[in-house]
Coordinates of C-alpha atoms in Angstrom, one line a residue:
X1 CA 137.7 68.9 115.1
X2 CA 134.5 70.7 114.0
X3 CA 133.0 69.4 111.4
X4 CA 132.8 69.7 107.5
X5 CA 130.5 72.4 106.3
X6 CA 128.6 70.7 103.1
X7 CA 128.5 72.6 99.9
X8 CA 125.4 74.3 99.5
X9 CA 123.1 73.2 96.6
X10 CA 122.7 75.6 93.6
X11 CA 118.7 76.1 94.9
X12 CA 119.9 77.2 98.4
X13 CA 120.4 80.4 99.0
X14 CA 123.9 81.5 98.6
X15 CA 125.2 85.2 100.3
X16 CA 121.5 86.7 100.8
X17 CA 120.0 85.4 97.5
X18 CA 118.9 82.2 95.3
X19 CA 120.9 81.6 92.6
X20 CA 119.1 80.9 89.1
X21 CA 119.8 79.4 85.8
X22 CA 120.7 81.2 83.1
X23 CA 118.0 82.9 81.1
X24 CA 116.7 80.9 77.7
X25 CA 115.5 82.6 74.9
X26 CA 111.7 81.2 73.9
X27 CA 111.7 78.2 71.8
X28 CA 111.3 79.1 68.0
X29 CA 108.2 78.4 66.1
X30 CA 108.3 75.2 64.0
X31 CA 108.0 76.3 60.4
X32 CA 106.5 73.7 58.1
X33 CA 107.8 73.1 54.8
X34 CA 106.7 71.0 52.0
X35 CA 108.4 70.0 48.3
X36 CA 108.1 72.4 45.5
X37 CA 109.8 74.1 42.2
X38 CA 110.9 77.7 43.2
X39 CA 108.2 80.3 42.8
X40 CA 111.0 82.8 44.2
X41 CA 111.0 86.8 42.8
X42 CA 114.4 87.3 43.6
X43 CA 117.0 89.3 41.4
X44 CA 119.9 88.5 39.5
X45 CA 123.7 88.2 41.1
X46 CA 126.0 89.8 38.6
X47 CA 129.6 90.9 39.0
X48 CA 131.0 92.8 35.6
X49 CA 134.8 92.8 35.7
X50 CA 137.5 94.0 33.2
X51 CA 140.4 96.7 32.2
X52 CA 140.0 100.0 33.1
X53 CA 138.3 101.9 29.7
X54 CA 136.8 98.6 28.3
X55 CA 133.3 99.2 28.4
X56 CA 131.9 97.6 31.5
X57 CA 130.0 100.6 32.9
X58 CA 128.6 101.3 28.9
X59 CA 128.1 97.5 28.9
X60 CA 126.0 97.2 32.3
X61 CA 124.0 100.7 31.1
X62 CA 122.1 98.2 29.1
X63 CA 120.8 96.3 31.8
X64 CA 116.7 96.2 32.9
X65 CA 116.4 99.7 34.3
X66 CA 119.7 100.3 35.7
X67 CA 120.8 103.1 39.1
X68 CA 124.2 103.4 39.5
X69 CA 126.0 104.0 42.6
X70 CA 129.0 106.1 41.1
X71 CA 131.7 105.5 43.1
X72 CA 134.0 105.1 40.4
X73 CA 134.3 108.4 37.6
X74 CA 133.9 105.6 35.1
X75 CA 130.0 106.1 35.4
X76 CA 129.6 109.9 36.5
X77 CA 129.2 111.3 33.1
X78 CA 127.5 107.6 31.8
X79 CA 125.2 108.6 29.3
X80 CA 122.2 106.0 27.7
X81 CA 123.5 104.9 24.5
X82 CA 119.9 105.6 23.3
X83 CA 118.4 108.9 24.4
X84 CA 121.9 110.2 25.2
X85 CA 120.8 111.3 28.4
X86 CA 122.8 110.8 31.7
X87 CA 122.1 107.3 33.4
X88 CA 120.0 107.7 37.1
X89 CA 122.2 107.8 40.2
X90 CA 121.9 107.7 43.5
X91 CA 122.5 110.9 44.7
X92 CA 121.7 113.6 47.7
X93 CA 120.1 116.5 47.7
X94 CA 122.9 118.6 46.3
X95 CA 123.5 115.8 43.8
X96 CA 126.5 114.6 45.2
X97 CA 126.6 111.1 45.3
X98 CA 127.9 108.4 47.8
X99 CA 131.7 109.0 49.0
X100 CA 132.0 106.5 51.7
X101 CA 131.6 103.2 52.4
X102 CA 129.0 104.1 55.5
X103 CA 127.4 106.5 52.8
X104 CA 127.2 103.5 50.4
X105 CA 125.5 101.3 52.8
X106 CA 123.1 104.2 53.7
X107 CA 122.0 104.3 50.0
X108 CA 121.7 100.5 49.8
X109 CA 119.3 100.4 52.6
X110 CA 117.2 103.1 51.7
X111 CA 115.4 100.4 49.6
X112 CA 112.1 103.0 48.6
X113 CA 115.2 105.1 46.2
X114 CA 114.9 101.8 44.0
X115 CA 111.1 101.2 43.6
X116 CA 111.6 102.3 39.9
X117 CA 114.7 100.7 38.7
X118 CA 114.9 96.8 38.0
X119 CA 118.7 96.7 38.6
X120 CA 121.0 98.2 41.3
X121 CA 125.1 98.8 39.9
X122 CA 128.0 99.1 42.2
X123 CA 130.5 101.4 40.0
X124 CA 133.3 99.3 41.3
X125 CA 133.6 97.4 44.6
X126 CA 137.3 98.0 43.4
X127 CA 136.7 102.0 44.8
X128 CA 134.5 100.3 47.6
X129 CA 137.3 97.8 49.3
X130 CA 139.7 101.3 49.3
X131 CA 136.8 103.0 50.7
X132 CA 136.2 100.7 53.6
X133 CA 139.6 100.9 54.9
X134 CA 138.6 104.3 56.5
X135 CA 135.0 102.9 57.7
X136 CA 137.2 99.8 59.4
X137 CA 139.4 102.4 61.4
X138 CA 136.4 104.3 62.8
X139 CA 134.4 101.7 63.7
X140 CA 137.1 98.7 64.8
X141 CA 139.3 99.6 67.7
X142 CA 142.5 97.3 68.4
X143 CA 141.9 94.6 70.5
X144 CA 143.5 96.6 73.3
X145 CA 141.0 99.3 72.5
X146 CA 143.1 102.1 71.0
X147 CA 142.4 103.7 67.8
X148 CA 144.1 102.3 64.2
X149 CA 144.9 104.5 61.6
X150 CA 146.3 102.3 59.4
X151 CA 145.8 98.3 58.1
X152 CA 148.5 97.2 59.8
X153 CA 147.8 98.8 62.6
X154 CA 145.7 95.7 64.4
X155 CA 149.0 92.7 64.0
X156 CA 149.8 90.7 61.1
X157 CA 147.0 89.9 59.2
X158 CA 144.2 91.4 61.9
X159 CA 143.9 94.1 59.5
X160 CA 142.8 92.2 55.9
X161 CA 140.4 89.6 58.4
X162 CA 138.5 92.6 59.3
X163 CA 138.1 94.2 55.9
X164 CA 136.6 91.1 54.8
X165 CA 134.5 91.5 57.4
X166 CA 133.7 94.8 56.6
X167 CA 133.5 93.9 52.6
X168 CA 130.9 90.7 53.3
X169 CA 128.3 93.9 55.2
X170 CA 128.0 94.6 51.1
X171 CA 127.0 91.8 50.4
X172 CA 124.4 91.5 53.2
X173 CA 123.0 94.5 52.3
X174 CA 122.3 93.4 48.1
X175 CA 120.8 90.1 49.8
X176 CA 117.8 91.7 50.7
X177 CA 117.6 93.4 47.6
X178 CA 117.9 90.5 45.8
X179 CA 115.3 89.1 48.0
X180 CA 113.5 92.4 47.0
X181 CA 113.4 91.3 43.5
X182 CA 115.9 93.7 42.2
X183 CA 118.9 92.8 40.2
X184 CA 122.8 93.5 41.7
X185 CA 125.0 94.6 39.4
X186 CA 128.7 94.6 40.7
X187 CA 131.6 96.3 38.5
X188 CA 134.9 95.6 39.9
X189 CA 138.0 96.4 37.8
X190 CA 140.6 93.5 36.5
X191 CA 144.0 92.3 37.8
X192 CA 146.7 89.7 36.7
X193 CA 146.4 87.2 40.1
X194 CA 148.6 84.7 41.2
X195 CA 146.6 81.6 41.3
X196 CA 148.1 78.8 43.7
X197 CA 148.2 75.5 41.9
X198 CA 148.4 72.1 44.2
X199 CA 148.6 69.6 41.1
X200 CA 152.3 72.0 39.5
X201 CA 153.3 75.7 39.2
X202 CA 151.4 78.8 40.0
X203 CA 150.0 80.8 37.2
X204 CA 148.3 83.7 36.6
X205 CA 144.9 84.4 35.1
X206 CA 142.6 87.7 34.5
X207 CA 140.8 88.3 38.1
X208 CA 138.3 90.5 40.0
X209 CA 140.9 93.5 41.6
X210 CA 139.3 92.4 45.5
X211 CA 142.1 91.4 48.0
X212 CA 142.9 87.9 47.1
X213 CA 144.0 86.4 51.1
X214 CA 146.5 84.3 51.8
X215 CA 147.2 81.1 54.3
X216 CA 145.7 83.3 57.0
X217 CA 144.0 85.6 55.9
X218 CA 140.1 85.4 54.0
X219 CA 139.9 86.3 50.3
X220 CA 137.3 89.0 49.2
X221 CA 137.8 87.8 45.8
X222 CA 136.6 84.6 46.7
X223 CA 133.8 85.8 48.5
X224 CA 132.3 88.1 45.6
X225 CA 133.0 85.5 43.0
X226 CA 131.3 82.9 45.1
X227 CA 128.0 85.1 45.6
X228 CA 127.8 85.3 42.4
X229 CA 125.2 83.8 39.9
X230 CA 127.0 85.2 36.9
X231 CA 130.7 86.5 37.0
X232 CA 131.2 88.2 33.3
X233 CA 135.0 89.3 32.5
X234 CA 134.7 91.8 29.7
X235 CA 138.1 91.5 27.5
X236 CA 138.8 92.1 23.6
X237 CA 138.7 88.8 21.6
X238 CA 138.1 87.7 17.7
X239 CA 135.1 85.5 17.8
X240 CA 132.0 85.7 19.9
X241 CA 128.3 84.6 19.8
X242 CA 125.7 87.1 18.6
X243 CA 121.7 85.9 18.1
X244 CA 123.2 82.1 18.9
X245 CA 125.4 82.3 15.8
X246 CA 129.3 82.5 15.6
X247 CA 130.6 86.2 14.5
X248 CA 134.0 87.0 14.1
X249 CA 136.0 90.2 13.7
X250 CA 134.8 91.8 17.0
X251 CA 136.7 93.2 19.5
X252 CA 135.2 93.5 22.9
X253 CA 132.9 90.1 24.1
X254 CA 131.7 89.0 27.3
X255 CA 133.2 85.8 28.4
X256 CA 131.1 83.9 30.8
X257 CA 132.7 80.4 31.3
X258 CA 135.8 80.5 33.2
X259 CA 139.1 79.3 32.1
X260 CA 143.0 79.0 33.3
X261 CA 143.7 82.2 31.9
X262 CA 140.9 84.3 33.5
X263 CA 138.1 84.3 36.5
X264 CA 134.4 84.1 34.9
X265 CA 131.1 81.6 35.3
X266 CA 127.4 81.6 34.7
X267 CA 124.7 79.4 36.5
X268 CA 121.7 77.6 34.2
X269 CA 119.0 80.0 33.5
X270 CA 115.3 79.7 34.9
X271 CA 114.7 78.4 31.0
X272 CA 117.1 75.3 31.7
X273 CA 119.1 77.3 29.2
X274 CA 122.8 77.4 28.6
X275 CA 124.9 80.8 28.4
X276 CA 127.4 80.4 25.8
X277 CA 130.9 80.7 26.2
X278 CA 131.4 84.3 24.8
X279 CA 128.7 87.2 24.0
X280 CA 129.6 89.7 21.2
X281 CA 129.8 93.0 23.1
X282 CA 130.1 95.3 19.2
X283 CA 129.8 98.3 20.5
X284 CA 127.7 100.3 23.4
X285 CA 124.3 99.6 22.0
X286 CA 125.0 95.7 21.8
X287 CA 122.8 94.2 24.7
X288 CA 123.7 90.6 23.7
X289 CA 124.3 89.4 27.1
X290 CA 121.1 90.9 28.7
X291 CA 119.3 89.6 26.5
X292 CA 120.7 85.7 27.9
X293 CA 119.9 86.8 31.2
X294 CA 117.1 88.4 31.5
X295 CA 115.3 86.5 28.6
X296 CA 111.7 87.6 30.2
X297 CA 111.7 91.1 30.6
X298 CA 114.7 91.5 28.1
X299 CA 117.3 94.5 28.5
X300 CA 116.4 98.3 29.0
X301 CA 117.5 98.2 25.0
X302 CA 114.8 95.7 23.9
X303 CA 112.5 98.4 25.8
X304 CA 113.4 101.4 23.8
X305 CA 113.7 99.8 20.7
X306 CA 110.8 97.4 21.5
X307 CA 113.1 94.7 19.8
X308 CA 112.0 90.7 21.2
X309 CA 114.6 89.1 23.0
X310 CA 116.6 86.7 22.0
X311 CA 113.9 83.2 22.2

Protein backbone atom coordinates (compact mmCIF):
# COMPACT_ATOMS: atom_id res chain seq x y z
CA UNK A 1 0.00 0.00 0.00
CA UNK A 2 1.49 3.40 -1.12
CA UNK A 3 1.58 5.64 1.20
CA UNK A 4 -0.47 8.69 2.58
CA UNK A 5 0.06 11.91 0.70
CA UNK A 6 0.15 14.71 3.64
CA UNK A 7 -1.98 17.72 3.21
CA UNK A 8 -0.10 20.54 1.90
CA UNK A 9 0.36 23.58 4.22
CA UNK A 10 -1.53 26.84 3.31
CA UNK A 11 2.20 28.49 2.39
CA UNK A 12 2.96 25.65 -0.04
CA UNK A 13 2.19 26.04 -3.29
CA UNK A 14 -1.09 24.59 -4.19
CA UNK A 15 -2.08 23.92 -8.24
CA UNK A 16 0.77 26.25 -9.76
CA UNK A 17 0.43 29.04 -7.12
CA UNK A 18 0.85 30.22 -3.28
CA UNK A 19 -2.10 30.74 -1.64
CA UNK A 20 -2.37 34.07 0.46
CA UNK A 21 -4.49 35.50 3.27
CA UNK A 22 -7.06 37.56 2.66
CA UNK A 23 -6.48 41.19 2.09
CA UNK A 24 -6.78 43.68 5.37
CA UNK A 25 -7.79 47.04 5.04
CA UNK A 26 -5.02 49.51 6.78
CA UNK A 27 -5.51 50.02 10.40
CA UNK A 28 -7.46 53.30 11.20
CA UNK A 29 -5.87 56.23 12.70
CA UNK A 30 -6.39 56.56 16.47
CA UNK A 31 -8.38 59.81 17.01
CA UNK A 32 -7.87 61.37 20.32
CA UNK A 33 -10.59 62.72 22.27
CA UNK A 34 -10.77 64.74 25.40
CA UNK A 35 -13.94 66.01 27.84
CA UNK A 36 -15.84 69.03 26.78
CA UNK A 37 -19.38 70.93 26.66
CA UNK A 38 -20.57 70.84 22.93
CA UNK A 39 -19.27 73.62 20.80
CA UNK A 40 -21.34 71.82 17.83
CA UNK A 41 -23.06 74.24 14.88
CA UNK A 42 -25.39 71.83 13.93
CA UNK A 43 -29.18 72.47 12.96
CA UNK A 44 -32.39 71.86 14.47
CA UNK A 45 -34.42 68.27 13.96
CA UNK A 46 -38.01 69.31 13.59
CA UNK A 47 -40.94 67.23 12.29
CA UNK A 48 -44.42 69.49 11.91
CA UNK A 49 -47.38 67.05 11.79
CA UNK A 50 -51.22 67.68 11.70
CA UNK A 51 -54.71 67.60 9.64
CA UNK A 52 -54.68 68.37 6.23
CA UNK A 53 -55.61 72.49 5.96
CA UNK A 54 -54.43 73.25 9.67
CA UNK A 55 -51.67 75.47 9.10
CA UNK A 56 -48.50 73.52 9.33
CA UNK A 57 -46.97 74.75 6.03
CA UNK A 58 -48.17 78.71 7.17
CA UNK A 59 -46.93 77.63 10.57
CA UNK A 60 -43.29 76.34 9.42
CA UNK A 61 -43.20 79.70 6.83
CA UNK A 62 -42.17 81.43 9.99
CA UNK A 63 -39.19 79.53 10.62
CA UNK A 64 -35.28 81.16 10.34
CA UNK A 65 -35.09 81.67 6.58
CA UNK A 66 -37.11 78.87 5.36
CA UNK A 67 -36.74 76.67 1.42
CA UNK A 68 -39.35 74.45 0.82
CA UNK A 69 -39.16 71.42 -1.04
CA UNK A 70 -42.91 71.31 -2.37
CA UNK A 71 -43.82 68.09 -2.77
CA UNK A 72 -47.02 68.48 -1.27
CA UNK A 73 -49.66 71.50 -3.12
CA UNK A 74 -50.04 72.53 0.53
CA UNK A 75 -46.88 74.87 -0.04
CA UNK A 76 -46.83 75.60 -3.89
CA UNK A 77 -48.74 78.83 -3.72
CA UNK A 78 -47.20 79.43 0.21
CA UNK A 79 -47.00 83.01 0.45
CA UNK A 80 -44.86 85.06 3.49
CA UNK A 81 -47.44 86.15 5.83
CA UNK A 82 -45.40 89.48 5.80
CA UNK A 83 -44.35 90.68 2.32
CA UNK A 84 -46.99 88.51 0.76
CA UNK A 85 -44.64 87.27 -1.53
CA UNK A 86 -44.31 83.46 -2.49
CA UNK A 87 -41.91 81.50 -0.09
CA UNK A 88 -38.34 80.22 -1.90
CA UNK A 89 -38.35 76.71 -3.35
CA UNK A 90 -36.29 74.54 -4.68
CA UNK A 91 -36.84 74.35 -8.09
CA UNK A 92 -35.17 73.66 -11.76
CA UNK A 93 -34.61 75.57 -14.34
CA UNK A 94 -38.09 75.69 -15.77
CA UNK A 95 -39.28 76.11 -12.24
CA UNK A 96 -40.64 72.91 -11.70
CA UNK A 97 -39.81 71.53 -8.63
CA UNK A 98 -38.85 68.01 -7.26
CA UNK A 99 -41.39 65.10 -8.42
CA UNK A 100 -39.50 62.10 -7.29
CA UNK A 101 -37.98 60.67 -4.62
CA UNK A 102 -34.46 60.30 -6.66
CA UNK A 103 -35.23 64.10 -7.62
CA UNK A 104 -35.65 64.89 -3.86
CA UNK A 105 -32.46 63.37 -2.89
CA UNK A 106 -30.78 65.20 -5.82
CA UNK A 107 -31.94 68.58 -4.34
CA UNK A 108 -30.91 67.50 -0.78
CA UNK A 109 -27.43 66.92 -1.83
CA UNK A 110 -26.87 69.78 -3.86
CA UNK A 111 -26.01 71.43 -0.49
CA UNK A 112 -24.53 75.08 -2.33
CA UNK A 113 -28.83 75.64 -3.26
CA UNK A 114 -29.02 76.31 0.69
CA UNK A 115 -26.05 78.66 1.40
CA UNK A 116 -28.80 81.39 2.03
CA UNK A 117 -31.52 79.87 3.86
CA UNK A 118 -31.22 78.82 7.73
CA UNK A 119 -33.85 76.06 7.48
CA UNK A 120 -34.56 73.24 4.84
CA UNK A 121 -38.71 72.09 4.84
CA UNK A 122 -39.83 68.72 3.47
CA UNK A 123 -43.59 69.55 2.31
CA UNK A 124 -44.64 66.23 3.59
CA UNK A 125 -42.53 63.02 3.91
CA UNK A 126 -46.30 61.87 3.79
CA UNK A 127 -46.00 62.66 -0.36
CA UNK A 128 -42.32 61.37 0.04
CA UNK A 129 -42.97 57.58 1.50
CA UNK A 130 -45.73 57.29 -1.72
CA UNK A 131 -43.01 58.70 -3.76
CA UNK A 132 -40.47 56.18 -2.92
CA UNK A 133 -42.52 53.29 -3.75
CA UNK A 134 -41.56 53.88 -7.46
CA UNK A 135 -37.69 54.74 -6.63
CA UNK A 136 -37.76 51.11 -4.59
CA UNK A 137 -39.03 49.22 -7.79
CA UNK A 138 -36.36 50.72 -10.07
CA UNK A 139 -33.60 50.37 -8.02
CA UNK A 140 -34.44 46.89 -5.82
CA UNK A 141 -34.84 43.81 -7.87
CA UNK A 142 -36.47 40.57 -6.27
CA UNK A 143 -34.20 38.47 -4.64
CA UNK A 144 -34.35 36.17 -7.67
CA UNK A 145 -33.45 39.26 -9.76
CA UNK A 146 -36.56 39.99 -11.66
CA UNK A 147 -38.19 43.27 -11.81
CA UNK A 148 -41.21 44.32 -9.02
CA UNK A 149 -43.81 46.50 -9.95
CA UNK A 150 -45.63 46.50 -7.06
CA UNK A 151 -45.00 46.28 -2.87
CA UNK A 152 -46.01 43.10 -2.63
CA UNK A 153 -44.27 42.04 -5.31
CA UNK A 154 -40.86 40.97 -3.10
CA UNK A 155 -42.98 38.21 -0.38
CA UNK A 156 -44.71 39.10 2.70
CA UNK A 157 -43.35 41.89 4.26
CA UNK A 158 -40.01 42.21 1.81
CA UNK A 159 -41.76 44.99 0.44
CA UNK A 160 -42.42 47.52 3.63
CA UNK A 161 -38.52 46.31 4.99
CA UNK A 162 -37.15 47.88 1.94
CA UNK A 163 -39.11 51.15 1.93
CA UNK A 164 -37.80 51.72 5.28
CA UNK A 165 -34.74 51.24 3.85
CA UNK A 166 -35.40 53.44 1.23
CA UNK A 167 -37.17 56.14 3.73
CA UNK A 168 -33.95 56.09 6.39
CA UNK A 169 -31.64 57.43 2.81
CA UNK A 170 -33.86 60.80 3.83
CA UNK A 171 -32.78 60.90 6.68
CA UNK A 172 -29.05 60.35 5.86
CA UNK A 173 -29.14 62.94 3.55
CA UNK A 174 -30.70 65.92 6.29
CA UNK A 175 -27.79 64.47 8.68
CA UNK A 176 -25.23 66.23 6.87
CA UNK A 177 -27.21 69.08 6.68
CA UNK A 178 -27.79 69.21 10.05
CA UNK A 179 -24.09 68.68 10.47
CA UNK A 180 -24.02 71.67 7.90
CA UNK A 181 -25.58 73.83 10.42
CA UNK A 182 -28.86 74.15 8.76
CA UNK A 183 -32.20 73.41 10.31
CA UNK A 184 -34.69 70.28 8.93
CA UNK A 185 -37.91 70.96 8.81
CA UNK A 186 -40.21 67.83 8.19
CA UNK A 187 -44.11 68.26 7.51
CA UNK A 188 -45.77 65.06 7.50
CA UNK A 189 -49.59 64.91 7.57
CA UNK A 190 -51.73 63.27 10.66
CA UNK A 191 -53.44 59.82 11.16
CA UNK A 192 -55.60 58.09 13.88
CA UNK A 193 -52.85 54.97 14.75
CA UNK A 194 -53.44 52.04 16.55
CA UNK A 195 -51.00 52.10 19.35
CA UNK A 196 -50.21 48.44 20.79
CA UNK A 197 -50.57 48.53 24.55
CA UNK A 198 -48.56 45.59 26.64
CA UNK A 199 -49.95 46.84 30.22
CA UNK A 200 -54.30 46.54 28.68
CA UNK A 201 -56.14 47.52 25.39
CA UNK A 202 -54.92 49.12 22.27
CA UNK A 203 -55.84 52.63 21.71
CA UNK A 204 -55.45 55.11 19.38
CA UNK A 205 -53.83 58.50 19.47
CA UNK A 206 -53.05 61.43 16.73
CA UNK A 207 -49.74 60.17 14.78
CA UNK A 208 -47.27 61.15 11.98
CA UNK A 209 -49.09 59.43 8.58
CA UNK A 210 -45.46 57.18 7.97
CA UNK A 211 -46.00 53.37 7.70
CA UNK A 212 -46.37 52.35 11.29
CA UNK A 213 -44.67 48.33 10.90
CA UNK A 214 -45.80 45.54 12.45
CA UNK A 215 -44.20 42.18 14.27
CA UNK A 216 -42.03 41.94 11.16
CA UNK A 217 -41.81 44.56 9.59
CA UNK A 218 -39.70 48.16 10.70
CA UNK A 219 -41.80 51.21 11.45
CA UNK A 220 -40.97 54.57 9.45
CA UNK A 221 -42.99 56.28 12.04
CA UNK A 222 -40.80 55.23 14.57
CA UNK A 223 -37.84 56.04 12.81
CA UNK A 224 -38.80 59.88 12.01
CA UNK A 225 -40.18 60.42 15.41
CA UNK A 226 -36.99 59.03 16.90
CA UNK A 227 -34.71 61.42 14.78
CA UNK A 228 -36.28 63.91 15.92
CA UNK A 229 -35.21 66.68 18.46
CA UNK A 230 -38.62 68.28 18.42
CA UNK A 231 -41.85 66.42 17.10
CA UNK A 232 -44.77 69.41 17.10
CA UNK A 233 -48.48 68.08 16.30
CA UNK A 234 -50.43 71.12 15.22
CA UNK A 235 -54.25 70.55 16.32
CA UNK A 236 -57.09 73.19 17.42
CA UNK A 237 -57.35 73.50 21.29
CA UNK A 238 -58.79 76.27 23.99
CA UNK A 239 -55.82 77.16 25.96
CA UNK A 240 -52.19 77.64 24.91
CA UNK A 241 -49.05 79.54 26.13
CA UNK A 242 -48.28 82.86 24.46
CA UNK A 243 -45.04 85.22 25.77
CA UNK A 244 -44.90 82.38 28.81
CA UNK A 245 -48.47 83.37 29.93
CA UNK A 246 -51.68 81.22 29.75
CA UNK A 247 -54.23 82.48 26.80
CA UNK A 248 -57.34 81.00 26.21
CA UNK A 249 -59.88 81.25 23.42
CA UNK A 250 -57.51 80.21 20.61
CA UNK A 251 -57.98 77.68 18.17
CA UNK A 252 -54.98 76.27 16.58
CA UNK A 253 -51.66 75.59 19.14
CA UNK A 254 -48.68 73.63 18.84
CA UNK A 255 -48.51 70.82 21.27
CA UNK A 256 -45.02 69.76 22.07
CA UNK A 257 -45.20 67.20 24.98
CA UNK A 258 -46.63 64.04 23.96
CA UNK A 259 -49.63 62.41 25.45
CA UNK A 260 -51.96 59.05 25.16
CA UNK A 261 -54.10 60.74 22.76
CA UNK A 262 -51.46 62.05 20.34
CA UNK A 263 -47.56 61.51 19.13
CA UNK A 264 -45.45 64.84 20.06
CA UNK A 265 -42.02 65.72 22.20
CA UNK A 266 -39.41 68.35 22.52
CA UNK A 267 -35.73 67.90 23.86
CA UNK A 268 -34.22 70.77 26.52
CA UNK A 269 -32.99 73.75 24.76
CA UNK A 270 -29.16 74.87 24.48
CA UNK A 271 -30.50 77.55 27.32
CA UNK A 272 -31.32 74.53 29.74
CA UNK A 273 -34.82 75.81 29.01
CA UNK A 274 -38.13 74.02 29.11
CA UNK A 275 -40.70 74.14 26.02
CA UNK A 276 -44.03 74.28 27.40
CA UNK A 277 -46.65 72.06 26.86
CA UNK A 278 -48.65 74.00 24.19
CA UNK A 279 -47.67 77.27 21.98
CA UNK A 280 -50.51 79.53 20.80
CA UNK A 281 -50.37 79.19 17.07
CA UNK A 282 -53.32 82.64 16.57
CA UNK A 283 -53.10 82.92 13.33
CA UNK A 284 -50.31 82.84 10.38
CA UNK A 285 -48.20 85.63 11.72
CA UNK A 286 -47.91 84.02 15.27
CA UNK A 287 -44.19 82.70 15.50
CA UNK A 288 -44.66 81.60 19.15
CA UNK A 289 -42.93 78.44 18.78
CA UNK A 290 -39.87 79.69 16.76
CA UNK A 291 -39.32 81.88 18.97
CA UNK A 292 -38.77 78.77 21.85
CA UNK A 293 -36.57 77.14 19.49
CA UNK A 294 -34.59 79.23 17.98
CA UNK A 295 -34.25 81.79 21.00
CA UNK A 296 -30.78 83.09 19.37
CA UNK A 297 -31.33 84.08 16.07
CA UNK A 298 -35.24 84.27 16.69
CA UNK A 299 -37.84 83.41 13.77
CA UNK A 300 -37.72 84.95 10.08
CA UNK A 301 -40.77 87.12 11.84
CA UNK A 302 -38.60 88.64 14.64
CA UNK A 303 -36.35 89.57 11.45
CA UNK A 304 -38.91 91.49 9.57
CA UNK A 305 -40.50 92.98 12.31
CA UNK A 306 -37.18 93.40 14.20
CA UNK A 307 -39.31 92.26 17.35
CA UNK A 308 -36.71 90.56 20.42
CA UNK A 309 -37.42 87.05 20.97
CA UNK A 310 -38.95 85.74 23.57
CA UNK A 311 -35.93 85.97 26.73
Amino acid sequence: MPPKRQRPKISEKVGGGAKSAAPTAPPEPVKKFTAGVSTSGRGQKIIVYGGSGIGKSSLVALAPTPIFLPLDDGSVNLRDPYTNEKVQQVQDADGVPPCTFAETRNALQQYSIYDKFETVVIDTATVLQDLSHQYMFDTIPHEKGQTVNSIEGYGYGKGYTHMYDVMKLIIQDCDELIRRGKNVIIIIQSTIATVANAAGDDYVCDAPQLYPGNKITPSIRDLYIQWADHVLFVNHANTAVKDKKIKGDVTRAVFTQGQLHFKAKTRVLASGEVIPDVICFEDVKDDSIWQYIFPEGGSDVQAKTNTPPVP
